[in-house]
Coordinates of C-alpha atoms and ligand atoms in Angstrom, one line a residue:
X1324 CA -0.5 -22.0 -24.3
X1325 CA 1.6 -19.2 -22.6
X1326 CA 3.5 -19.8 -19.2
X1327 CA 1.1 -17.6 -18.0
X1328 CA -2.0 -18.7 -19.0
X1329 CA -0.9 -22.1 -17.5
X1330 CA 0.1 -20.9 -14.5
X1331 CA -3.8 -19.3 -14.4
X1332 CA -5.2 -22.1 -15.2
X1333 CA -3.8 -24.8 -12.5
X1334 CA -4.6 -22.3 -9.7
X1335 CA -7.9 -22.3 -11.0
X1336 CA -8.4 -25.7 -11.1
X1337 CA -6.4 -26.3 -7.6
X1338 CA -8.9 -23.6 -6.1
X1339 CA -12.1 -25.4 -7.8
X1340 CA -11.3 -28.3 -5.6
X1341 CA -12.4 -26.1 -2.7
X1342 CA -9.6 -26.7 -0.4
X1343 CA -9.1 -22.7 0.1
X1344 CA -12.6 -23.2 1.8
X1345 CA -11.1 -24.8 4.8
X1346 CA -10.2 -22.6 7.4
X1347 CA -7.1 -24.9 8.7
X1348 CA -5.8 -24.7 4.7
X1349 CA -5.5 -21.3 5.3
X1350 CA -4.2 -20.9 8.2
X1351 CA -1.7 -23.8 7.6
X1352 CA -0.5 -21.8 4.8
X1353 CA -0.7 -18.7 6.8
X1354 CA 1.8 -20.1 9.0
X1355 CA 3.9 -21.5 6.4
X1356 CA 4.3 -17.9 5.2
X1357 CA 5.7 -16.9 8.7
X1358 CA 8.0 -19.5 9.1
X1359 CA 9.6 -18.5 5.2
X1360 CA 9.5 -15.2 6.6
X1361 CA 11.5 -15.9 9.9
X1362 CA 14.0 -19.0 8.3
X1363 CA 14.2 -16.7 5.3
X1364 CA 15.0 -13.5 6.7
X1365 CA 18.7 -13.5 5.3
X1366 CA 17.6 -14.3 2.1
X1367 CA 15.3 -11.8 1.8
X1368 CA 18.1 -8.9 4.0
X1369 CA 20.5 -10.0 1.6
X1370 CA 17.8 -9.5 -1.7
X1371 CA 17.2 -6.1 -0.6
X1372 CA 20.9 -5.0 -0.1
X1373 CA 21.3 -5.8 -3.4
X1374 CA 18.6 -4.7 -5.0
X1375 CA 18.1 -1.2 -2.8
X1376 CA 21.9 -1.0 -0.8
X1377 CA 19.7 -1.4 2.1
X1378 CA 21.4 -2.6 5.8
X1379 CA 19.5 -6.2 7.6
X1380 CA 18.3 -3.9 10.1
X1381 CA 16.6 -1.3 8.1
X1382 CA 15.0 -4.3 6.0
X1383 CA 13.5 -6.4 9.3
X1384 CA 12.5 -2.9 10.7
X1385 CA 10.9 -1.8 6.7
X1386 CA 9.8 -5.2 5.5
X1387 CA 9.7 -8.5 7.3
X1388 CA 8.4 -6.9 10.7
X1389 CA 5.1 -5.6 9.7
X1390 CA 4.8 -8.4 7.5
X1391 CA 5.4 -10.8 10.3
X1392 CA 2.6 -8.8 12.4
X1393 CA 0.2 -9.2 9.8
X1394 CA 0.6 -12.9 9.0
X1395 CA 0.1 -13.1 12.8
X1396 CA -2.9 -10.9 13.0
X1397 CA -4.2 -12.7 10.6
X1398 CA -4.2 -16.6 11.9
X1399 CA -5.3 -15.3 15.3
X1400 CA -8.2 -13.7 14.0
X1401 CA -9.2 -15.4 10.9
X1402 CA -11.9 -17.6 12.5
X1403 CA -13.2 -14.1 13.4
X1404 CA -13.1 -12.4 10.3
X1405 CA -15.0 -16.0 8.6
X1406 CA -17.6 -16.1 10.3
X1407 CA -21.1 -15.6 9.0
X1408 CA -22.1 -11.3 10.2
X1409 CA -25.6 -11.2 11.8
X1410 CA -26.8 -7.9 10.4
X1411 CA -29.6 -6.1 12.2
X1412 CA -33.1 -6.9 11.7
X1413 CA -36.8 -4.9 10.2
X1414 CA -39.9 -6.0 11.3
X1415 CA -39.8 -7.4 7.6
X1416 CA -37.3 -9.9 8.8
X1417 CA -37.8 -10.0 12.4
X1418 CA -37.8 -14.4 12.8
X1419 CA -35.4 -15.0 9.8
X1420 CA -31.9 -15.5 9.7
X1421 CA -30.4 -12.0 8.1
X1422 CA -26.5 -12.2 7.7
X1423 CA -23.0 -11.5 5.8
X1424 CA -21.3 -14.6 4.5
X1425 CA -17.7 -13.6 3.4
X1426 CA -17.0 -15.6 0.7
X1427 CA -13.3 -16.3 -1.3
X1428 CA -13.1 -14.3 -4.9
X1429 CA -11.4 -17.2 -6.5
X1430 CA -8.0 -16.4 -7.8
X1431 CA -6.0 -12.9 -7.6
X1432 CA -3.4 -11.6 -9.5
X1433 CA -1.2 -9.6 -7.0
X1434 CA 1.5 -7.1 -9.1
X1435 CA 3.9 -5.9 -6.5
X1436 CA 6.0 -2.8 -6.6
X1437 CA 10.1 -3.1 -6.0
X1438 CA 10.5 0.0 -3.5
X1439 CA 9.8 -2.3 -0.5
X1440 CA 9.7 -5.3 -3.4
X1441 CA 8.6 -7.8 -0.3
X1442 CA 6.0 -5.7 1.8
X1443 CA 4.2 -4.4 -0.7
X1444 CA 4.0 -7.9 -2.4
X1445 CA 3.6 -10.1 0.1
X1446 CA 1.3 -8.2 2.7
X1447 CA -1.5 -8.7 -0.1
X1448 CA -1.0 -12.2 0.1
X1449 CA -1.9 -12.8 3.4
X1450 CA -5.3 -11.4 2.5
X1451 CA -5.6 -13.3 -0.3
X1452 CA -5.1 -16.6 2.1
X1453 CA -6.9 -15.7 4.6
X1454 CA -9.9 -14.9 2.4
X1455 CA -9.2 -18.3 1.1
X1456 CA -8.5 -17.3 -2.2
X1457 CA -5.7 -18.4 -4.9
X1458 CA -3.4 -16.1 -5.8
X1459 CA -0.7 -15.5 -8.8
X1460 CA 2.6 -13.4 -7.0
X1461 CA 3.9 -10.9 -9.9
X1462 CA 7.1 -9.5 -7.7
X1463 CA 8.5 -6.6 -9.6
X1464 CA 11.4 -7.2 -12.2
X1465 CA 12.7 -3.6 -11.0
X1466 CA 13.9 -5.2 -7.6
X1467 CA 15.3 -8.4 -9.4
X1468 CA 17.2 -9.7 -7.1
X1469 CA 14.3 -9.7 -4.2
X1470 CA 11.9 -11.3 -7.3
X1471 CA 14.4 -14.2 -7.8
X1472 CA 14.8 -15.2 -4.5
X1473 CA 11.1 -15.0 -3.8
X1474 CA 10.3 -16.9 -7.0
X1475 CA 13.2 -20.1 -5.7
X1476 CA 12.2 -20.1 -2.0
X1477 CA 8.5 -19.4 -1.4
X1478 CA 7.4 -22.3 -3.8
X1479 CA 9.3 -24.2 -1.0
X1480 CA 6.8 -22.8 1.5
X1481 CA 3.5 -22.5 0.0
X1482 CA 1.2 -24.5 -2.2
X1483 CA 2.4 -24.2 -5.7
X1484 CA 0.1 -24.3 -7.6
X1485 CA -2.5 -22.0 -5.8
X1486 CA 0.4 -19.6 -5.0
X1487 CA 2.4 -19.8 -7.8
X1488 CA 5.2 -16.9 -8.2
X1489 CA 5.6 -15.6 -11.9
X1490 CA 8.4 -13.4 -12.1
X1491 CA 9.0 -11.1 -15.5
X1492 CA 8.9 -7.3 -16.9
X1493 CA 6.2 -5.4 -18.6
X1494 CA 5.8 -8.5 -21.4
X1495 CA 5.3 -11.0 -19.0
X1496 CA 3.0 -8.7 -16.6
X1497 CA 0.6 -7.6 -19.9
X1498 CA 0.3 -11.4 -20.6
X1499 CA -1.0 -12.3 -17.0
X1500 CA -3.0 -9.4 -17.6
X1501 CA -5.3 -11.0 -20.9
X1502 CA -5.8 -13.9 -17.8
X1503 CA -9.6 -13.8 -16.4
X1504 CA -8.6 -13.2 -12.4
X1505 CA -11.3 -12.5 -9.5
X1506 CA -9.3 -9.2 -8.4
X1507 CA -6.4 -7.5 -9.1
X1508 CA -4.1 -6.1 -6.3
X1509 CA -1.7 -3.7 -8.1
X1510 CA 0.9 -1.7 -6.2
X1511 CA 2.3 0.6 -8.5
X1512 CA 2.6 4.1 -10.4
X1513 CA -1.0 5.7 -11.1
X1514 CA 0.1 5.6 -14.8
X1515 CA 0.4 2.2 -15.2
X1516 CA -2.4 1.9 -12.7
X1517 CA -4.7 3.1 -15.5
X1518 CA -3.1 0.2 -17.8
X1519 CA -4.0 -2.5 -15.0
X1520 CA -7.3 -1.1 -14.4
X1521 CA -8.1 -1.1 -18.4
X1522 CA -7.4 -4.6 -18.4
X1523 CA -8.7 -5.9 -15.9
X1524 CA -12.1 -4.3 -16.7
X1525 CA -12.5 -6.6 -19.9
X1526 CA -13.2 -9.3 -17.7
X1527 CA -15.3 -6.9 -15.3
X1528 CA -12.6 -7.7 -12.7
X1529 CA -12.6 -5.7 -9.9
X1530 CA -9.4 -3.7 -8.8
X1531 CA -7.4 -2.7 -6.0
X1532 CA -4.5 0.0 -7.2
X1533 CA -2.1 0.6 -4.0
X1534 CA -0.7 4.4 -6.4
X1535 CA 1.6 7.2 -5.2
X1536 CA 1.5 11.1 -5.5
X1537 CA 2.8 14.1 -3.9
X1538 CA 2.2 13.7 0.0
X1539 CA 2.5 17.0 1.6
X1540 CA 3.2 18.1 4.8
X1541 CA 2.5 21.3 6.5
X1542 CA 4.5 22.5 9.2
X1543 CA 2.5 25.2 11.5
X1544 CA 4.7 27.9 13.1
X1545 CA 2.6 26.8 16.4
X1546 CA 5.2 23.3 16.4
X1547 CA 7.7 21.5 17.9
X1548 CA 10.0 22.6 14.9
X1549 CA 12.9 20.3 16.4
X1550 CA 10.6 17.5 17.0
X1551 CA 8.4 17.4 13.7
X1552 CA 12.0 18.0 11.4
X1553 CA 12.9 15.0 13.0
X1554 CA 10.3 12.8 12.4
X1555 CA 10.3 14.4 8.6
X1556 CA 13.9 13.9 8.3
X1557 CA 13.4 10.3 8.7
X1558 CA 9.8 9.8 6.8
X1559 CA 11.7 11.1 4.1
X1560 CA 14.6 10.0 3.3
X1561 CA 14.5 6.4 4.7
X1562 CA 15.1 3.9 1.6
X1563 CA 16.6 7.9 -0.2
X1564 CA 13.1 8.5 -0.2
X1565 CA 11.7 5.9 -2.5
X1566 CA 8.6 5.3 -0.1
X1567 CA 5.2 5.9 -1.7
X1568 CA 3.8 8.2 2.0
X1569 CA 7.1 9.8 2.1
X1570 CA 6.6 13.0 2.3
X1571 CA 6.8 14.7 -0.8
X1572 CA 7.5 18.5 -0.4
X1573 CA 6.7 20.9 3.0
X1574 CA 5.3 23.8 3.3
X1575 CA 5.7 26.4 5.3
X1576 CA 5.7 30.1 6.2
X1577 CA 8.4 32.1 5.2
X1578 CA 8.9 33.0 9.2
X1579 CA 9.9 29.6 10.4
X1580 CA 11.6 28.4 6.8
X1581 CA 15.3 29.1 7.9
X1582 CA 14.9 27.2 11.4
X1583 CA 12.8 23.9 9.2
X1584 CA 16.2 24.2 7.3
X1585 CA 18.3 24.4 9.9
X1586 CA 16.7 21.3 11.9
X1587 CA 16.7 19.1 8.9
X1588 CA 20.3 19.7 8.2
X1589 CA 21.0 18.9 11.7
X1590 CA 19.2 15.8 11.7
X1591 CA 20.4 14.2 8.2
X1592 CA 23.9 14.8 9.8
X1593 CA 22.8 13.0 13.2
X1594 CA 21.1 10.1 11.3
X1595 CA 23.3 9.8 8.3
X1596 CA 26.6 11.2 9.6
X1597 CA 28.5 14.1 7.3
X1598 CA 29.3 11.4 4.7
X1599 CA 25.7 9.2 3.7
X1600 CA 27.5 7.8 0.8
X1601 CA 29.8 6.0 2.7
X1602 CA 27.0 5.1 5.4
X1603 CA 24.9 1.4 5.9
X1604 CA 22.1 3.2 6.6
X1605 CA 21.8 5.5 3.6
X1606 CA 20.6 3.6 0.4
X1607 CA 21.0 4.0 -3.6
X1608 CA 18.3 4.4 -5.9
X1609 CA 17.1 1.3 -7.5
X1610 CA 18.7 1.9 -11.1
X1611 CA 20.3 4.3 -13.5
X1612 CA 16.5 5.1 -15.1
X1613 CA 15.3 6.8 -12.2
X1614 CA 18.9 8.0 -11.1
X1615 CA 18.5 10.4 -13.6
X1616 CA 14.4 11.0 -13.7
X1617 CA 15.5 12.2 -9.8
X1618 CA 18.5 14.2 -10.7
X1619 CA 16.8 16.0 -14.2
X1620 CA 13.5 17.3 -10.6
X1621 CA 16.5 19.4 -9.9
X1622 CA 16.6 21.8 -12.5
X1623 CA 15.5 25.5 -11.4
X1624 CA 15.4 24.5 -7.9
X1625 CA 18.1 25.6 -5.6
X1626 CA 19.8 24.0 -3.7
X1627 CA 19.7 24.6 0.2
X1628 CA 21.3 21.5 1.6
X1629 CA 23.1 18.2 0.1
X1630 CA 23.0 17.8 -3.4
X1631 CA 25.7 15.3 -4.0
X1632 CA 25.4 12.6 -6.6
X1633 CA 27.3 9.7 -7.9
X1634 CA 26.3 8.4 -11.4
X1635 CA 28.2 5.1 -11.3
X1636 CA 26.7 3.4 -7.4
X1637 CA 22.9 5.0 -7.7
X1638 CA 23.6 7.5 -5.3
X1639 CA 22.1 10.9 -3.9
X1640 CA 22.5 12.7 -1.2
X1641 CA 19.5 13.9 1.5
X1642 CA 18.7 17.2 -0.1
X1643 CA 16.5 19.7 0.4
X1644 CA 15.9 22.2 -1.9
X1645 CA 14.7 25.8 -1.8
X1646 CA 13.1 28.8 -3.7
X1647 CA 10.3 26.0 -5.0
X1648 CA 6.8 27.0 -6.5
X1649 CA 3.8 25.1 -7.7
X1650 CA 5.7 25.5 -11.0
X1651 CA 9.0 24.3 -10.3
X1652 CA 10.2 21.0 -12.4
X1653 CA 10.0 19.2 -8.7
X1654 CA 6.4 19.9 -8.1
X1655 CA 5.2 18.1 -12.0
X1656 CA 5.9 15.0 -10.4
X1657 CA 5.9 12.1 -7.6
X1658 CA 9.5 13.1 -6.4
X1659 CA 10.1 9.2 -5.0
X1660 CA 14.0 10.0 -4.3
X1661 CA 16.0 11.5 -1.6
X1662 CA 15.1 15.7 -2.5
X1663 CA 12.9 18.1 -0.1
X1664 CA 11.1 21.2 -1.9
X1665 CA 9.8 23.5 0.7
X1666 CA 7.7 25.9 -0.7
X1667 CA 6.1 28.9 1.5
X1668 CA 2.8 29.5 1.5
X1669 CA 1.0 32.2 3.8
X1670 CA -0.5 30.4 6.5
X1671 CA -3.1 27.1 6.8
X1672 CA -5.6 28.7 4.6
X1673 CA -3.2 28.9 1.8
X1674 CA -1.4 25.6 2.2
X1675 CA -5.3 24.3 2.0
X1676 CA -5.9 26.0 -1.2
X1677 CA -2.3 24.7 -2.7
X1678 CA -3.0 20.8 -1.7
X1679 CA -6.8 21.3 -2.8
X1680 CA -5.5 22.1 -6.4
X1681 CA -3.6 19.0 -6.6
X1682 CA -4.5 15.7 -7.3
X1683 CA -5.5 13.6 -4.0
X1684 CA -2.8 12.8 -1.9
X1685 CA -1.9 8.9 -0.7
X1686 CA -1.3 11.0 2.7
X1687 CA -1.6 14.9 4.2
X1688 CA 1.0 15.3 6.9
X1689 CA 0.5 18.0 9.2
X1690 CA 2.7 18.8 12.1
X1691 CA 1.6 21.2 15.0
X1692 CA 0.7 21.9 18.3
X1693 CA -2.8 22.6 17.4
X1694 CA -5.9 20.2 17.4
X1695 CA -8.2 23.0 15.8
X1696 CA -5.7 23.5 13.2
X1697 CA -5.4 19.5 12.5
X1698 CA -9.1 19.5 12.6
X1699 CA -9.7 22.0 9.8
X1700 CA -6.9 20.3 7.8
X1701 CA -9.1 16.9 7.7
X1702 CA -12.6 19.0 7.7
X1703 CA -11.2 20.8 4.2
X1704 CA -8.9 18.9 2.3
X1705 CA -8.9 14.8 1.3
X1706 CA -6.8 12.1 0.6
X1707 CA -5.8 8.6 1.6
X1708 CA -5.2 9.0 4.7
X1709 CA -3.7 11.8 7.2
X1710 CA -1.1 12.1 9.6
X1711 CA -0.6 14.6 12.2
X1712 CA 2.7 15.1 14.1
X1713 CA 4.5 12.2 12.5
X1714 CA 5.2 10.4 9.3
X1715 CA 4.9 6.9 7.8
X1716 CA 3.8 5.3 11.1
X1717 CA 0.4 4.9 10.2
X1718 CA 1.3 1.9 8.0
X1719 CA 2.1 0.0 10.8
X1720 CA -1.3 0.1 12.3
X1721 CA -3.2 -2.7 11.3
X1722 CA -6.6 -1.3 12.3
X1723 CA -6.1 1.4 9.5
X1724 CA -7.3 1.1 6.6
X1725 CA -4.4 1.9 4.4
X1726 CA -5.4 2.9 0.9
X1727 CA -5.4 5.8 -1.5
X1728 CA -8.4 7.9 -2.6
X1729 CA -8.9 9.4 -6.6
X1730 CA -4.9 9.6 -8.6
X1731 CA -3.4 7.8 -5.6
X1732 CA -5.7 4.5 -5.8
X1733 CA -8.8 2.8 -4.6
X1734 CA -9.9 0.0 -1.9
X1735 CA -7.5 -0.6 1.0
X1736 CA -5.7 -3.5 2.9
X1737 CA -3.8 -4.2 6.0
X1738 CA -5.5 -6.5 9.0
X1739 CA -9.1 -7.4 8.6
X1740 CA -9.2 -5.1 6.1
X1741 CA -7.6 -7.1 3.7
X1742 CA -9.4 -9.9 3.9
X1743 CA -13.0 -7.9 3.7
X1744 CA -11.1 -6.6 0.4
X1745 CA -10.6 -9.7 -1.1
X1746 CA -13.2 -11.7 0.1
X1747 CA -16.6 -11.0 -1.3
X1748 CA -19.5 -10.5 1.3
X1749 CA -22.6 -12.1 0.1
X1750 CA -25.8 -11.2 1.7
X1751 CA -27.5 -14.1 2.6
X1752 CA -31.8 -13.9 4.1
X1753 CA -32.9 -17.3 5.6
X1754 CA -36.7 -17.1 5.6
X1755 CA -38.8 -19.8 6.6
X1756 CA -41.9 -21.3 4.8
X1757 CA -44.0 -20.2 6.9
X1758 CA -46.7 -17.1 7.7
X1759 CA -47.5 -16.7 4.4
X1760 CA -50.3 -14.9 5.7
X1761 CA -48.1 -11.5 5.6
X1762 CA -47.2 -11.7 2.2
X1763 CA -50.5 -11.4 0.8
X1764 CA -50.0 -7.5 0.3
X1765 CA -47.1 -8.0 -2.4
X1766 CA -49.0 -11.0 -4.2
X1767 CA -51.3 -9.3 -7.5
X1768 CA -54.1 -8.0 -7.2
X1769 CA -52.4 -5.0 -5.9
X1770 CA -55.4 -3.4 -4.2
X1771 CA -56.1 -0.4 -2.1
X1772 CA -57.5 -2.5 0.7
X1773 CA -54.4 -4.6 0.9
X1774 CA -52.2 -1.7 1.2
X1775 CA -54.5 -0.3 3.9
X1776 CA -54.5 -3.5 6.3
Ligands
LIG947 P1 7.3 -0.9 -11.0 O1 8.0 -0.3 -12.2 O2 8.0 -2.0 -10.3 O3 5.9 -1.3 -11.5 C1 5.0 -2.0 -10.6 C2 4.5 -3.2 -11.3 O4 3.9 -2.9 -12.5 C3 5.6 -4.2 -11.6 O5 5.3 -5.5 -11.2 C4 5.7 -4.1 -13.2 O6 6.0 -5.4 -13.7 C5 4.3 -3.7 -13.5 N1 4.3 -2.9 -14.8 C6 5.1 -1.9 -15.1 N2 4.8 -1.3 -16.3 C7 3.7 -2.0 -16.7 C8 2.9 -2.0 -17.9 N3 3.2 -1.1 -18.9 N4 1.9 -2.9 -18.0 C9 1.7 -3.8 -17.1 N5 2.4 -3.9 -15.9 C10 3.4 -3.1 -15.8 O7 7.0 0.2 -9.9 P2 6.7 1.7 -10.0 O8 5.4 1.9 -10.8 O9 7.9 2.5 -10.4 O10 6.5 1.9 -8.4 C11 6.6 3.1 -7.9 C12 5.2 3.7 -7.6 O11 4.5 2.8 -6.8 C13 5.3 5.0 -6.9 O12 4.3 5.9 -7.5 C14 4.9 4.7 -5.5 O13 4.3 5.8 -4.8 C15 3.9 3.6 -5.7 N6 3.8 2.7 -4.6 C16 2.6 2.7 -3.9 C17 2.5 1.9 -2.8 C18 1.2 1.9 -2.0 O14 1.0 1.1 -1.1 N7 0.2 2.8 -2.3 C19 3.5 1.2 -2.3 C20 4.7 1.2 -3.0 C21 4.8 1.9 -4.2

């Protein structure tokens, strides 16, 4: 028997027992995950650091924060969220009991991604507690330093045998994979997202796939120009933009290309200083592999700001590049590194048209001054979610559902949402035994004069 398959198989049987049932189980392991998170948080700082050159900071502002919000959410509302839903009522079903009883799945596999290797990873899991569920932890071998310490310190934390951490690469993930699991929570590319989805439906296991894209972002001329290249500035190149809403590529009209340009070389000097390689806030990429994928987007693009690389430490520098089309190198592909197309388009209509053509976004950024104009951008385009006159800060808001839609993924998380998402919500109709009187009509013979009364 595979490590694997065991590992399966004792959360199982530990969930069988129906201890996950028990709303102070969960919310005793709830808390247990906070308190890993706060006496952990140098761990976990000094994981990322190494595995992303990221500062403590930008990790407790990226990472442990919002994870520390929804583990908090969570136990203060989980009695909440458990509780049986009274649904409304027909005349059909006037003196029964009619209602939603959110049951756990059983056990999920949860396959995290290694850009923000302990959001992305453990933010699932407090859905899969809550909903009182077991769940397998697949942390990313990509961001191996993060997956270690997870895999030493958690166990020390949490149950281990309903939340046992498997750590491994492609080998170990396809083995988990042939496991039967409840639900599968993948964060991840879309092309492997396919894989995970292929598998899973052998067992007719239901899916969530947290994907990527292109994100655009439309900058109207009618726009605080200074304002909205700030808040782009930072969306994208925060963790050298290897953040799956980062904004991918802007566009713009030709008129107000120069001044975008301008603003955002302004700002990655005021956030960054003139030298981000030498900088704590400015991070590497996560290996040599997609050093390279990032650097070959280059080709036929020019360069309008940055442009600096360094083979040997990961790094590249905030760029932006210009004189971008549909057809440029950088527009085949997710960009998921630290480079900025802008391509100029004519006006809203046409920046409509261009996103329409592409495959659903995981988010539409739009930046302007204009409601109307914001309004016909959500009226005529779709995607996972959209953002007007900022960027990224939507993850943070727990009463969102946060999710993609078509090539960037399907079902959502975050706050109650997450537990709806892994719990399942049976229906349950309490009648009594009583009145049979008005079921006479449904009982054979079906006659004319009983559908008449
Ligand atoms: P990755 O390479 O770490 O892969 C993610 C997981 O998939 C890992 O745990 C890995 O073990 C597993 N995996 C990889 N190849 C596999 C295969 N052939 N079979 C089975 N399992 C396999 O991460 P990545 O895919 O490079 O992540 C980047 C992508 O994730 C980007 O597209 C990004 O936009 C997306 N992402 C999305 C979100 C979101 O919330 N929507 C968050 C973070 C990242």
């Amino acid at each position: 028997m595979s490590r694997e398959q065991l590992v399966v198989q004792r959360a199982r049987k530990s969930f069988q027992t129906g201890k996950t049932k028990l709303l102070e189980h969960r919310i005793h392991h709830l808390r247990n995950l906070l308190r890993f998170v706060t006496e952990r948080r140098k761990d976990i700082a000094e994981s990322v650091k190494k595995d992303l050159g990221k500062s403590e900071h930008g990790t407790e502002l990226f990472e442990t924060l919002g994870l520390e919000g929804e583990i908090k959410l969570a136990i203060d509302k989980l009695a909440e969220w458990a509780a049986p839903r009274p649904v409304e009522k027909s005349l059909l079903t006037i003196s029964d009991e009619v209602f939603v009883h959110p049951e756990p799945l059983g056990v999920v596999l949860i396959i995290g991604a290694w850009n923000y290797p302990w959001a992305v990873t453990l933010q699932p899991l407090v859905g899969a507690i809550a909903a009182g569920n077991a769940a397998v932890i697949k942390p990313s071998e990509v961001s191996c330093h993060s997956a270690k310490v997870m895999e030493e310190l958690l166990p020390q934390y949490l149950d281990k045998d309903l939340y046992p951490v498997v750590t491994g690469g492609v080998p170990e993930t396809q083995e988990l994979l042939k496991q039967r699991f409840d639900h599968v929570f993948y964060t991840g590319s879309s092309t492997v997202g396919k894989l995970v989805m292929e598998a899973a439906a052998r067992n007719l296991t239901p899916v969530t796939l947290e994907l990527g894209g292109k994100s655009p972002c439309y900058i109207d001329k009618n726009c605080d120009i200074t304002v909205a290249c700030r808040r782009i500035t930072w969306g994208k190149f925060v963790n050298c933009g290897q953040t799956c809403i980062a904004p991918d590529y802007i566009l713009c009209e030709p008129s107000i290309r120069s001044r975008v340009l301008e603003e955002i070389k302004n700002c990655i000097k005021e956030f960054y200083t003139d030298d981000p390689k030498t900088f704590e806030d400015y991070g590497r990429i996560i290996n040599k592999q997609h050093f390279k994928r990032i650097m070959a987007l280059m080709e036929g693009s020019a360069v309008a700001i940055g442009g600096d690389s360094d083979e040997s430490q990961c790094y590249i520098a905030p760029t932006v590049l210009k004189d971008v089309t549909g057809e440029s190198k950088v527009m085949k592909e997710e960009i998921f590194g630290p480079l900025l197309p802008i391509i100029t388009v004519s006006g809203v209509e046409e920046a409509i048209q261009f996103i329409n053509e592409r495959e659903k976004a995981l988010v539409i950024y739009v930046f302007s001054h204009d409601n109307k104009l914001i309004k016909r951008v959500i009226a005529e385009t779709s995607s996972g979610a959209l953002l007007a006159n900022d960027c990224l800060v939507h993850f943070t808001v727990s009463s969102l559902p946060f999710g993609g839609v078509g090539n960037s993924g399907m079902g959502c998380y975050h706050g109650r949402y997450s537990f709806d998402q892994l719990s399942h919500l049976r229906s349950c109709l309490i009648k009594q035994l009583k009145l049979e009187g008005v079921n006479s009509m449904r009982y054979p013979p079906h006659t004319a004069k009983k559908l008449s009364w």
